[in-house]
Short mmCIF file of N, CA and C in Angstrom, two decimals:
data_model
loop_
_atom_site.label_atom_id
_atom_site.label_comp_id
_atom_site.label_asym_id
_atom_site.label_seq_id
_atom_site.Cartn_x
_atom_site.Cartn_y
_atom_site.Cartn_z
N GLY A 1 0.44 -17.23 4.48
CA GLY A 1 -0.16 -16.34 5.44
C GLY A 1 0.58 -15.03 5.55
N ASN A 2 0.23 -14.26 6.55
CA ASN A 2 0.82 -12.94 6.77
C ASN A 2 2.34 -13.00 6.90
N ALA A 3 2.85 -13.96 7.68
CA ALA A 3 4.29 -14.00 7.97
C ALA A 3 5.12 -14.14 6.71
N GLY A 4 4.78 -15.08 5.84
CA GLY A 4 5.54 -15.29 4.60
C GLY A 4 5.47 -14.10 3.67
N TYR A 5 4.29 -13.50 3.58
CA TYR A 5 4.11 -12.34 2.71
C TYR A 5 4.99 -11.18 3.18
N PHE A 6 4.92 -10.88 4.48
CA PHE A 6 5.68 -9.76 5.01
C PHE A 6 7.18 -10.03 5.02
N GLN A 7 7.56 -11.28 5.15
CA GLN A 7 8.98 -11.65 5.06
C GLN A 7 9.49 -11.36 3.65
N LYS A 8 8.72 -11.72 2.63
CA LYS A 8 9.13 -11.47 1.25
C LYS A 8 9.20 -9.97 0.99
N ALA A 9 8.22 -9.23 1.49
CA ALA A 9 8.23 -7.78 1.32
C ALA A 9 9.50 -7.18 1.95
N MET A 10 9.85 -7.65 3.14
CA MET A 10 11.04 -7.14 3.82
C MET A 10 12.31 -7.48 3.04
N GLU A 11 12.37 -8.67 2.46
CA GLU A 11 13.52 -9.04 1.62
C GLU A 11 13.66 -8.07 0.46
N LEU A 12 12.55 -7.79 -0.22
CA LEU A 12 12.59 -6.89 -1.37
C LEU A 12 13.00 -5.48 -0.96
N ILE A 13 12.49 -5.02 0.17
CA ILE A 13 12.84 -3.69 0.66
C ILE A 13 14.32 -3.64 1.01
N SER A 14 14.81 -4.68 1.65
CA SER A 14 16.22 -4.73 2.06
C SER A 14 17.17 -4.82 0.86
N GLN A 15 16.70 -5.43 -0.23
CA GLN A 15 17.53 -5.58 -1.42
C GLN A 15 17.47 -4.37 -2.35
N ALA A 16 16.54 -3.46 -2.10
CA ALA A 16 16.39 -2.29 -2.97
C ALA A 16 17.65 -1.43 -2.91
N ALA A 17 18.05 -0.91 -4.05
CA ALA A 17 19.24 -0.06 -4.11
C ALA A 17 18.99 1.23 -3.33
N LYS A 18 20.04 1.76 -2.77
CA LYS A 18 19.95 3.00 -2.01
C LYS A 18 19.28 4.07 -2.87
N GLY A 19 18.27 4.73 -2.33
CA GLY A 19 17.59 5.81 -3.03
C GLY A 19 16.51 5.35 -4.00
N SER A 20 16.25 4.06 -4.09
CA SER A 20 15.23 3.60 -5.04
C SER A 20 13.83 3.92 -4.53
N HIS A 21 12.88 3.76 -5.42
CA HIS A 21 11.50 4.18 -5.20
C HIS A 21 10.60 2.95 -5.06
N ILE A 22 9.76 2.98 -4.03
CA ILE A 22 8.77 1.92 -3.83
C ILE A 22 7.40 2.59 -3.83
N LYS A 23 6.50 2.07 -4.64
CA LYS A 23 5.15 2.63 -4.75
C LYS A 23 4.16 1.59 -4.23
N VAL A 24 3.29 2.02 -3.33
CA VAL A 24 2.40 1.07 -2.66
C VAL A 24 0.96 1.56 -2.74
N PHE A 25 0.07 0.65 -3.12
CA PHE A 25 -1.37 0.90 -3.08
C PHE A 25 -1.95 -0.08 -2.09
N VAL A 26 -2.64 0.43 -1.07
CA VAL A 26 -3.18 -0.42 0.00
C VAL A 26 -4.68 -0.20 0.12
N LYS A 27 -5.40 -1.30 0.12
CA LYS A 27 -6.84 -1.24 0.37
C LYS A 27 -7.06 -1.14 1.87
N LEU A 28 -7.27 0.06 2.34
CA LEU A 28 -7.51 0.25 3.77
C LEU A 28 -8.95 -0.10 4.13
N SER A 29 -9.84 -0.11 3.15
CA SER A 29 -11.26 -0.31 3.45
C SER A 29 -11.56 -1.63 4.17
N PRO A 30 -10.92 -2.75 3.87
CA PRO A 30 -11.20 -3.95 4.67
C PRO A 30 -10.79 -3.77 6.13
N LEU A 31 -9.73 -3.01 6.34
CA LEU A 31 -9.29 -2.76 7.71
C LEU A 31 -10.30 -1.87 8.43
N GLU A 32 -10.84 -0.90 7.70
CA GLU A 32 -11.87 -0.04 8.29
C GLU A 32 -13.07 -0.87 8.72
N ARG A 33 -13.52 -1.71 7.80
CA ARG A 33 -14.72 -2.52 8.08
C ARG A 33 -14.52 -3.43 9.28
N ALA A 34 -13.33 -3.98 9.37
CA ALA A 34 -13.07 -4.96 10.43
C ALA A 34 -12.65 -4.29 11.74
N ARG A 35 -12.39 -3.00 11.69
CA ARG A 35 -11.85 -2.31 12.88
C ARG A 35 -10.62 -3.06 13.37
N ALA A 36 -9.82 -3.53 12.42
CA ALA A 36 -8.71 -4.41 12.77
C ALA A 36 -7.36 -3.73 12.62
N LEU A 37 -7.35 -2.42 12.59
CA LEU A 37 -6.09 -1.72 12.35
C LEU A 37 -5.01 -2.10 13.36
N GLU A 38 -5.40 -2.28 14.62
CA GLU A 38 -4.42 -2.61 15.64
C GLU A 38 -4.18 -4.11 15.74
N GLN A 39 -5.01 -4.91 15.09
CA GLN A 39 -4.96 -6.35 15.29
C GLN A 39 -4.39 -7.12 14.11
N THR A 40 -3.80 -6.43 13.15
CA THR A 40 -3.31 -7.12 11.96
C THR A 40 -1.98 -7.82 12.18
N GLY A 41 -1.31 -7.51 13.27
CA GLY A 41 -0.04 -8.17 13.56
C GLY A 41 1.10 -7.70 12.70
N ILE A 42 1.02 -6.49 12.12
CA ILE A 42 2.08 -6.03 11.24
C ILE A 42 2.86 -4.86 11.82
N ASP A 43 2.63 -4.53 13.08
CA ASP A 43 3.36 -3.42 13.69
C ASP A 43 4.87 -3.65 13.64
N ALA A 44 5.31 -4.84 13.99
CA ALA A 44 6.75 -5.15 13.98
C ALA A 44 7.32 -5.02 12.57
N PHE A 45 6.54 -5.45 11.58
CA PHE A 45 6.98 -5.33 10.18
C PHE A 45 7.22 -3.87 9.83
N TYR A 46 6.26 -3.00 10.16
CA TYR A 46 6.40 -1.59 9.79
C TYR A 46 7.48 -0.88 10.60
N ASP A 47 7.75 -1.32 11.82
CA ASP A 47 8.87 -0.77 12.57
C ASP A 47 10.18 -1.08 11.85
N GLU A 48 10.28 -2.30 11.33
CA GLU A 48 11.47 -2.70 10.58
C GLU A 48 11.56 -1.94 9.25
N VAL A 49 10.43 -1.77 8.58
CA VAL A 49 10.41 -1.01 7.32
C VAL A 49 10.92 0.41 7.56
N LYS A 50 10.45 1.05 8.62
CA LYS A 50 10.89 2.42 8.93
C LYS A 50 12.40 2.48 9.05
N LYS A 51 13.00 1.52 9.73
CA LYS A 51 14.46 1.50 9.92
C LYS A 51 15.18 1.36 8.58
N VAL A 52 14.74 0.40 7.77
CA VAL A 52 15.42 0.14 6.49
C VAL A 52 15.24 1.31 5.53
N VAL A 53 14.04 1.85 5.47
CA VAL A 53 13.77 2.98 4.57
C VAL A 53 14.66 4.16 4.95
N SER A 54 14.76 4.44 6.23
CA SER A 54 15.58 5.55 6.71
C SER A 54 17.06 5.31 6.42
N LYS A 55 17.53 4.12 6.72
CA LYS A 55 18.95 3.78 6.55
C LYS A 55 19.35 3.78 5.07
N ARG A 56 18.50 3.25 4.22
CA ARG A 56 18.84 3.11 2.80
C ARG A 56 18.33 4.28 1.95
N LYS A 57 17.69 5.24 2.58
CA LYS A 57 17.18 6.42 1.89
C LYS A 57 16.23 6.06 0.75
N LEU A 58 15.35 5.11 1.02
CA LEU A 58 14.36 4.71 0.02
C LEU A 58 13.24 5.75 -0.03
N ARG A 59 12.66 5.91 -1.18
CA ARG A 59 11.52 6.82 -1.35
C ARG A 59 10.27 5.95 -1.47
N VAL A 60 9.36 6.12 -0.53
CA VAL A 60 8.15 5.31 -0.49
C VAL A 60 6.95 6.21 -0.64
N GLU A 61 6.07 5.85 -1.57
CA GLU A 61 4.82 6.58 -1.76
C GLU A 61 3.67 5.61 -1.52
N TYR A 62 2.71 6.01 -0.70
CA TYR A 62 1.54 5.19 -0.42
C TYR A 62 0.29 5.84 -0.98
N ILE A 63 -0.56 5.02 -1.57
CA ILE A 63 -1.92 5.41 -1.91
C ILE A 63 -2.83 4.47 -1.14
N PHE A 64 -3.70 5.04 -0.32
CA PHE A 64 -4.65 4.24 0.45
C PHE A 64 -6.04 4.38 -0.14
N LEU A 65 -6.71 3.25 -0.28
CA LEU A 65 -8.12 3.24 -0.66
C LEU A 65 -8.92 3.24 0.63
N VAL A 66 -9.74 4.26 0.83
CA VAL A 66 -10.64 4.32 1.98
C VAL A 66 -12.07 4.38 1.46
N ARG A 67 -13.00 3.96 2.26
CA ARG A 67 -14.39 3.89 1.81
C ARG A 67 -14.98 5.26 1.52
N TYR A 68 -14.91 6.14 2.51
CA TYR A 68 -15.56 7.45 2.40
C TYR A 68 -14.62 8.52 2.95
N ARG A 69 -14.87 9.75 2.59
CA ARG A 69 -14.11 10.86 3.18
C ARG A 69 -14.29 10.88 4.70
N LYS A 70 -15.50 10.58 5.13
CA LYS A 70 -15.77 10.63 6.58
C LYS A 70 -14.97 9.57 7.34
N SER A 71 -14.44 8.58 6.64
CA SER A 71 -13.58 7.57 7.29
C SER A 71 -12.37 8.23 7.94
N LEU A 72 -11.93 9.35 7.39
CA LEU A 72 -10.75 10.03 7.91
C LEU A 72 -11.01 10.66 9.28
N GLN A 73 -12.26 10.74 9.68
CA GLN A 73 -12.61 11.27 11.00
C GLN A 73 -12.46 10.20 12.08
N ASP A 74 -12.37 8.95 11.68
CA ASP A 74 -12.21 7.85 12.63
C ASP A 74 -10.80 7.90 13.22
N ARG A 75 -10.71 7.90 14.54
CA ARG A 75 -9.42 8.03 15.23
C ARG A 75 -8.44 6.91 14.84
N ALA A 76 -8.93 5.69 14.75
CA ALA A 76 -8.06 4.56 14.40
C ALA A 76 -7.50 4.73 12.99
N VAL A 77 -8.32 5.20 12.07
CA VAL A 77 -7.85 5.43 10.69
C VAL A 77 -6.82 6.56 10.68
N GLN A 78 -7.09 7.64 11.39
CA GLN A 78 -6.14 8.75 11.47
C GLN A 78 -4.80 8.28 12.02
N GLU A 79 -4.83 7.52 13.10
CA GLU A 79 -3.59 7.03 13.72
C GLU A 79 -2.83 6.12 12.77
N HIS A 80 -3.57 5.26 12.07
CA HIS A 80 -2.94 4.34 11.13
C HIS A 80 -2.22 5.12 10.02
N LEU A 81 -2.89 6.10 9.45
CA LEU A 81 -2.29 6.90 8.38
C LEU A 81 -1.11 7.71 8.91
N ASN A 82 -1.24 8.26 10.12
CA ASN A 82 -0.16 9.05 10.70
C ASN A 82 1.10 8.22 10.94
N ASP A 83 0.94 6.94 11.22
CA ASP A 83 2.10 6.05 11.41
C ASP A 83 3.00 6.03 10.17
N TYR A 84 2.41 6.21 9.01
CA TYR A 84 3.17 6.14 7.76
C TYR A 84 3.93 7.42 7.45
N LYS A 85 3.49 8.53 8.03
CA LYS A 85 4.09 9.82 7.71
C LYS A 85 5.57 9.89 8.07
N SER A 86 6.00 9.10 9.05
CA SER A 86 7.39 9.17 9.49
C SER A 86 8.38 8.59 8.48
N PHE A 87 7.93 7.74 7.57
CA PHE A 87 8.87 7.13 6.63
C PHE A 87 8.40 7.17 5.18
N THR A 88 7.35 7.90 4.91
CA THR A 88 6.76 7.92 3.58
C THR A 88 6.95 9.28 2.92
N ARG A 89 7.33 9.26 1.66
CA ARG A 89 7.51 10.51 0.91
C ARG A 89 6.18 11.22 0.73
N ALA A 90 5.13 10.45 0.44
CA ALA A 90 3.81 11.04 0.22
C ALA A 90 2.75 10.00 0.55
N ILE A 91 1.64 10.48 1.06
CA ILE A 91 0.46 9.64 1.27
C ILE A 91 -0.67 10.26 0.46
N ARG A 92 -1.25 9.42 -0.37
CA ARG A 92 -2.36 9.85 -1.22
C ARG A 92 -3.58 8.99 -0.87
N LEU A 93 -4.75 9.50 -1.18
CA LEU A 93 -6.00 8.80 -0.87
C LEU A 93 -6.89 8.69 -2.08
N VAL A 94 -7.55 7.55 -2.19
CA VAL A 94 -8.61 7.31 -3.16
C VAL A 94 -9.83 6.89 -2.35
N TYR A 95 -10.98 7.47 -2.69
CA TYR A 95 -12.21 7.15 -1.95
C TYR A 95 -13.03 6.16 -2.75
N GLU A 96 -13.27 5.02 -2.16
CA GLU A 96 -13.93 3.89 -2.81
C GLU A 96 -15.25 4.29 -3.47
N TYR A 97 -16.03 5.13 -2.80
CA TYR A 97 -17.35 5.47 -3.32
C TYR A 97 -17.38 6.77 -4.12
N GLU A 98 -16.19 7.32 -4.44
CA GLU A 98 -16.12 8.52 -5.27
C GLU A 98 -15.31 8.32 -6.55
N THR A 99 -14.53 7.27 -6.59
CA THR A 99 -13.64 7.08 -7.74
C THR A 99 -14.41 6.59 -8.97
N ASN A 100 -13.87 6.92 -10.12
CA ASN A 100 -14.45 6.42 -11.37
C ASN A 100 -13.73 5.15 -11.85
N LEU A 101 -12.80 4.65 -11.05
CA LEU A 101 -12.13 3.39 -11.40
C LEU A 101 -13.07 2.23 -11.15
N VAL A 102 -12.91 1.18 -11.92
CA VAL A 102 -13.76 0.00 -11.76
C VAL A 102 -13.26 -0.84 -10.58
N PRO A 103 -14.13 -1.59 -9.93
CA PRO A 103 -13.72 -2.38 -8.76
C PRO A 103 -12.53 -3.30 -9.00
N THR A 104 -12.41 -3.86 -10.20
CA THR A 104 -11.27 -4.75 -10.45
C THR A 104 -9.94 -3.99 -10.41
N ASP A 105 -9.95 -2.69 -10.73
CA ASP A 105 -8.73 -1.89 -10.63
C ASP A 105 -8.27 -1.75 -9.19
N LEU A 106 -9.21 -1.87 -8.27
CA LEU A 106 -8.92 -1.62 -6.86
C LEU A 106 -8.94 -2.90 -6.02
N SER A 107 -8.96 -4.04 -6.70
CA SER A 107 -9.17 -5.30 -5.99
C SER A 107 -7.95 -5.80 -5.22
N LEU A 108 -6.75 -5.42 -5.63
CA LEU A 108 -5.53 -5.91 -4.97
C LEU A 108 -4.72 -4.77 -4.39
N SER A 109 -4.15 -4.99 -3.22
CA SER A 109 -3.11 -4.10 -2.73
C SER A 109 -1.83 -4.49 -3.46
N MET A 110 -0.93 -3.53 -3.67
CA MET A 110 0.29 -3.84 -4.41
C MET A 110 1.44 -2.98 -3.95
N GLY A 111 2.62 -3.58 -3.98
CA GLY A 111 3.87 -2.87 -3.75
C GLY A 111 4.71 -3.02 -5.00
N LEU A 112 5.05 -1.89 -5.60
CA LEU A 112 5.85 -1.89 -6.83
C LEU A 112 7.27 -1.48 -6.48
N PHE A 113 8.21 -2.35 -6.75
CA PHE A 113 9.61 -2.11 -6.47
C PHE A 113 10.27 -1.70 -7.77
N THR A 114 10.42 -0.39 -7.98
CA THR A 114 10.85 0.13 -9.27
C THR A 114 12.27 -0.31 -9.62
N ASP A 115 13.11 -0.45 -8.62
CA ASP A 115 14.49 -0.86 -8.83
C ASP A 115 14.56 -2.29 -9.37
N GLN A 116 13.85 -3.20 -8.71
CA GLN A 116 13.87 -4.60 -9.11
C GLN A 116 12.86 -4.91 -10.21
N GLN A 117 11.94 -4.00 -10.46
CA GLN A 117 10.85 -4.17 -11.42
C GLN A 117 10.07 -5.45 -11.14
N VAL A 118 9.68 -5.60 -9.87
CA VAL A 118 8.81 -6.68 -9.45
C VAL A 118 7.66 -6.08 -8.66
N VAL A 119 6.59 -6.85 -8.52
CA VAL A 119 5.40 -6.39 -7.82
C VAL A 119 4.97 -7.47 -6.83
N LEU A 120 4.61 -7.05 -5.64
CA LEU A 120 4.06 -7.93 -4.63
C LEU A 120 2.62 -7.50 -4.41
N THR A 121 1.67 -8.43 -4.64
CA THR A 121 0.26 -8.10 -4.48
C THR A 121 -0.36 -8.97 -3.40
N ASN A 122 -1.49 -8.49 -2.87
CA ASN A 122 -2.26 -9.29 -1.92
C ASN A 122 -3.69 -8.80 -1.88
N ASP A 123 -4.52 -9.62 -1.31
CA ASP A 123 -5.89 -9.24 -1.03
C ASP A 123 -6.01 -9.21 0.49
N ARG A 124 -7.11 -8.73 0.99
CA ARG A 124 -7.35 -8.71 2.44
C ARG A 124 -8.62 -9.48 2.74
N ASP A 125 -8.58 -10.25 3.81
CA ASP A 125 -9.80 -10.92 4.24
C ASP A 125 -10.62 -9.94 5.09
N PHE A 126 -11.77 -10.37 5.54
CA PHE A 126 -12.66 -9.47 6.27
C PHE A 126 -12.11 -9.06 7.63
N LYS A 127 -11.11 -9.77 8.12
CA LYS A 127 -10.50 -9.40 9.40
C LYS A 127 -9.26 -8.54 9.20
N GLY A 128 -8.95 -8.22 7.94
CA GLY A 128 -7.80 -7.38 7.64
C GLY A 128 -6.52 -8.15 7.39
N GLY A 129 -6.57 -9.47 7.46
CA GLY A 129 -5.38 -10.28 7.21
C GLY A 129 -5.04 -10.36 5.73
N VAL A 130 -3.79 -10.62 5.44
CA VAL A 130 -3.34 -10.76 4.05
C VAL A 130 -3.74 -12.13 3.52
N SER A 131 -4.24 -12.15 2.29
CA SER A 131 -4.51 -13.41 1.62
C SER A 131 -4.05 -13.30 0.17
N ASN A 132 -3.79 -14.43 -0.43
CA ASN A 132 -3.39 -14.51 -1.84
C ASN A 132 -2.18 -13.63 -2.17
N GLY A 133 -1.16 -13.65 -1.32
CA GLY A 133 0.06 -12.91 -1.62
C GLY A 133 0.75 -13.51 -2.82
N THR A 134 1.12 -12.65 -3.78
CA THR A 134 1.74 -13.10 -5.03
C THR A 134 2.90 -12.19 -5.41
N LEU A 135 4.01 -12.78 -5.81
CA LEU A 135 5.16 -12.04 -6.32
C LEU A 135 5.14 -12.14 -7.84
N TRP A 136 5.10 -11.00 -8.51
CA TRP A 136 5.08 -10.93 -9.98
C TRP A 136 6.47 -10.51 -10.43
N ILE A 137 7.15 -11.38 -11.19
CA ILE A 137 8.55 -11.12 -11.53
C ILE A 137 8.79 -10.81 -13.01
N HIS A 138 7.79 -11.03 -13.86
CA HIS A 138 7.98 -10.80 -15.30
C HIS A 138 7.76 -9.33 -15.65
N LYS A 139 8.55 -8.84 -16.59
CA LYS A 139 8.49 -7.43 -17.01
C LYS A 139 7.09 -7.05 -17.46
N ARG A 140 6.41 -7.90 -18.18
CA ARG A 140 5.06 -7.56 -18.67
C ARG A 140 4.09 -7.37 -17.50
N ASP A 141 4.27 -8.15 -16.43
CA ASP A 141 3.42 -7.99 -15.25
C ASP A 141 3.75 -6.67 -14.54
N TYR A 142 5.03 -6.38 -14.41
CA TYR A 142 5.41 -5.11 -13.79
C TYR A 142 4.82 -3.94 -14.58
N ASP A 143 4.95 -3.99 -15.90
CA ASP A 143 4.41 -2.92 -16.75
C ASP A 143 2.90 -2.76 -16.56
N ARG A 144 2.21 -3.88 -16.46
CA ARG A 144 0.75 -3.84 -16.28
C ARG A 144 0.38 -3.21 -14.94
N PHE A 145 1.10 -3.59 -13.88
CA PHE A 145 0.80 -3.04 -12.56
C PHE A 145 1.22 -1.59 -12.41
N ILE A 146 2.33 -1.19 -13.04
CA ILE A 146 2.75 0.20 -12.94
C ILE A 146 1.76 1.10 -13.68
N SER A 147 1.22 0.60 -14.78
CA SER A 147 0.19 1.34 -15.51
C SER A 147 -1.07 1.49 -14.65
N LEU A 148 -1.46 0.42 -13.98
CA LEU A 148 -2.61 0.47 -13.08
C LEU A 148 -2.35 1.44 -11.93
N TYR A 149 -1.17 1.38 -11.35
CA TYR A 149 -0.82 2.29 -10.26
C TYR A 149 -0.94 3.74 -10.71
N LYS A 150 -0.46 4.04 -11.90
CA LYS A 150 -0.53 5.41 -12.42
C LYS A 150 -1.98 5.85 -12.59
N ARG A 151 -2.85 4.95 -13.06
CA ARG A 151 -4.28 5.29 -13.18
C ARG A 151 -4.89 5.57 -11.82
N ILE A 152 -4.56 4.74 -10.84
CA ILE A 152 -5.06 4.94 -9.48
C ILE A 152 -4.54 6.27 -8.94
N ARG A 153 -3.28 6.54 -9.15
CA ARG A 153 -2.66 7.78 -8.64
C ARG A 153 -3.34 9.02 -9.23
N LEU A 154 -3.69 8.95 -10.50
CA LEU A 154 -4.35 10.10 -11.15
C LEU A 154 -5.67 10.46 -10.47
N THR A 155 -6.34 9.48 -9.89
CA THR A 155 -7.63 9.75 -9.24
C THR A 155 -7.48 10.05 -7.75
N SER A 156 -6.25 10.03 -7.25
CA SER A 156 -6.01 10.20 -5.81
C SER A 156 -5.78 11.66 -5.48
N GLU A 157 -5.81 11.94 -4.18
CA GLU A 157 -5.47 13.28 -3.69
C GLU A 157 -4.48 13.13 -2.54
N LEU A 158 -3.66 14.14 -2.37
CA LEU A 158 -2.64 14.15 -1.34
C LEU A 158 -3.28 14.31 0.03
N LEU A 159 -2.84 13.50 0.98
CA LEU A 159 -3.31 13.63 2.37
C LEU A 159 -2.63 14.86 2.96
N LYS A 160 -3.43 15.70 3.55
CA LYS A 160 -2.89 16.95 4.12
C LYS A 160 -2.50 16.76 5.55
#
């Protein structure tokens, strides 16, 4: 469930070398659909992430998948994205209905830990909860996900 997934993510963040880079792709669209941004139970997790990122000088880049450009007009979505600005090097956006990427490219949220060369992936249920959390530890898996991340990043735009 959510607790075990976020605990593992926190372990990886805490073990990252000072100044290392973490790249994250998050499917925000299930959260939009569920209007569950405030109800995911991960506020405490992100408060802890902010502390560790600041203390260890980690560089974090987020790419969020949102359904439509007009989603950014939603107050809850704006607030959610703004929460990340305090500890994130960059926030980028991909629009689900504008991208030329295939749905399977966008099916999993992922955190790429460049220092450890591991990847943590998950899917989201319709209520915005984490499901199918998986830790990928083999180099070939890391290479596959970093390549996918780069493709997603190429189609993204910087949040202003």
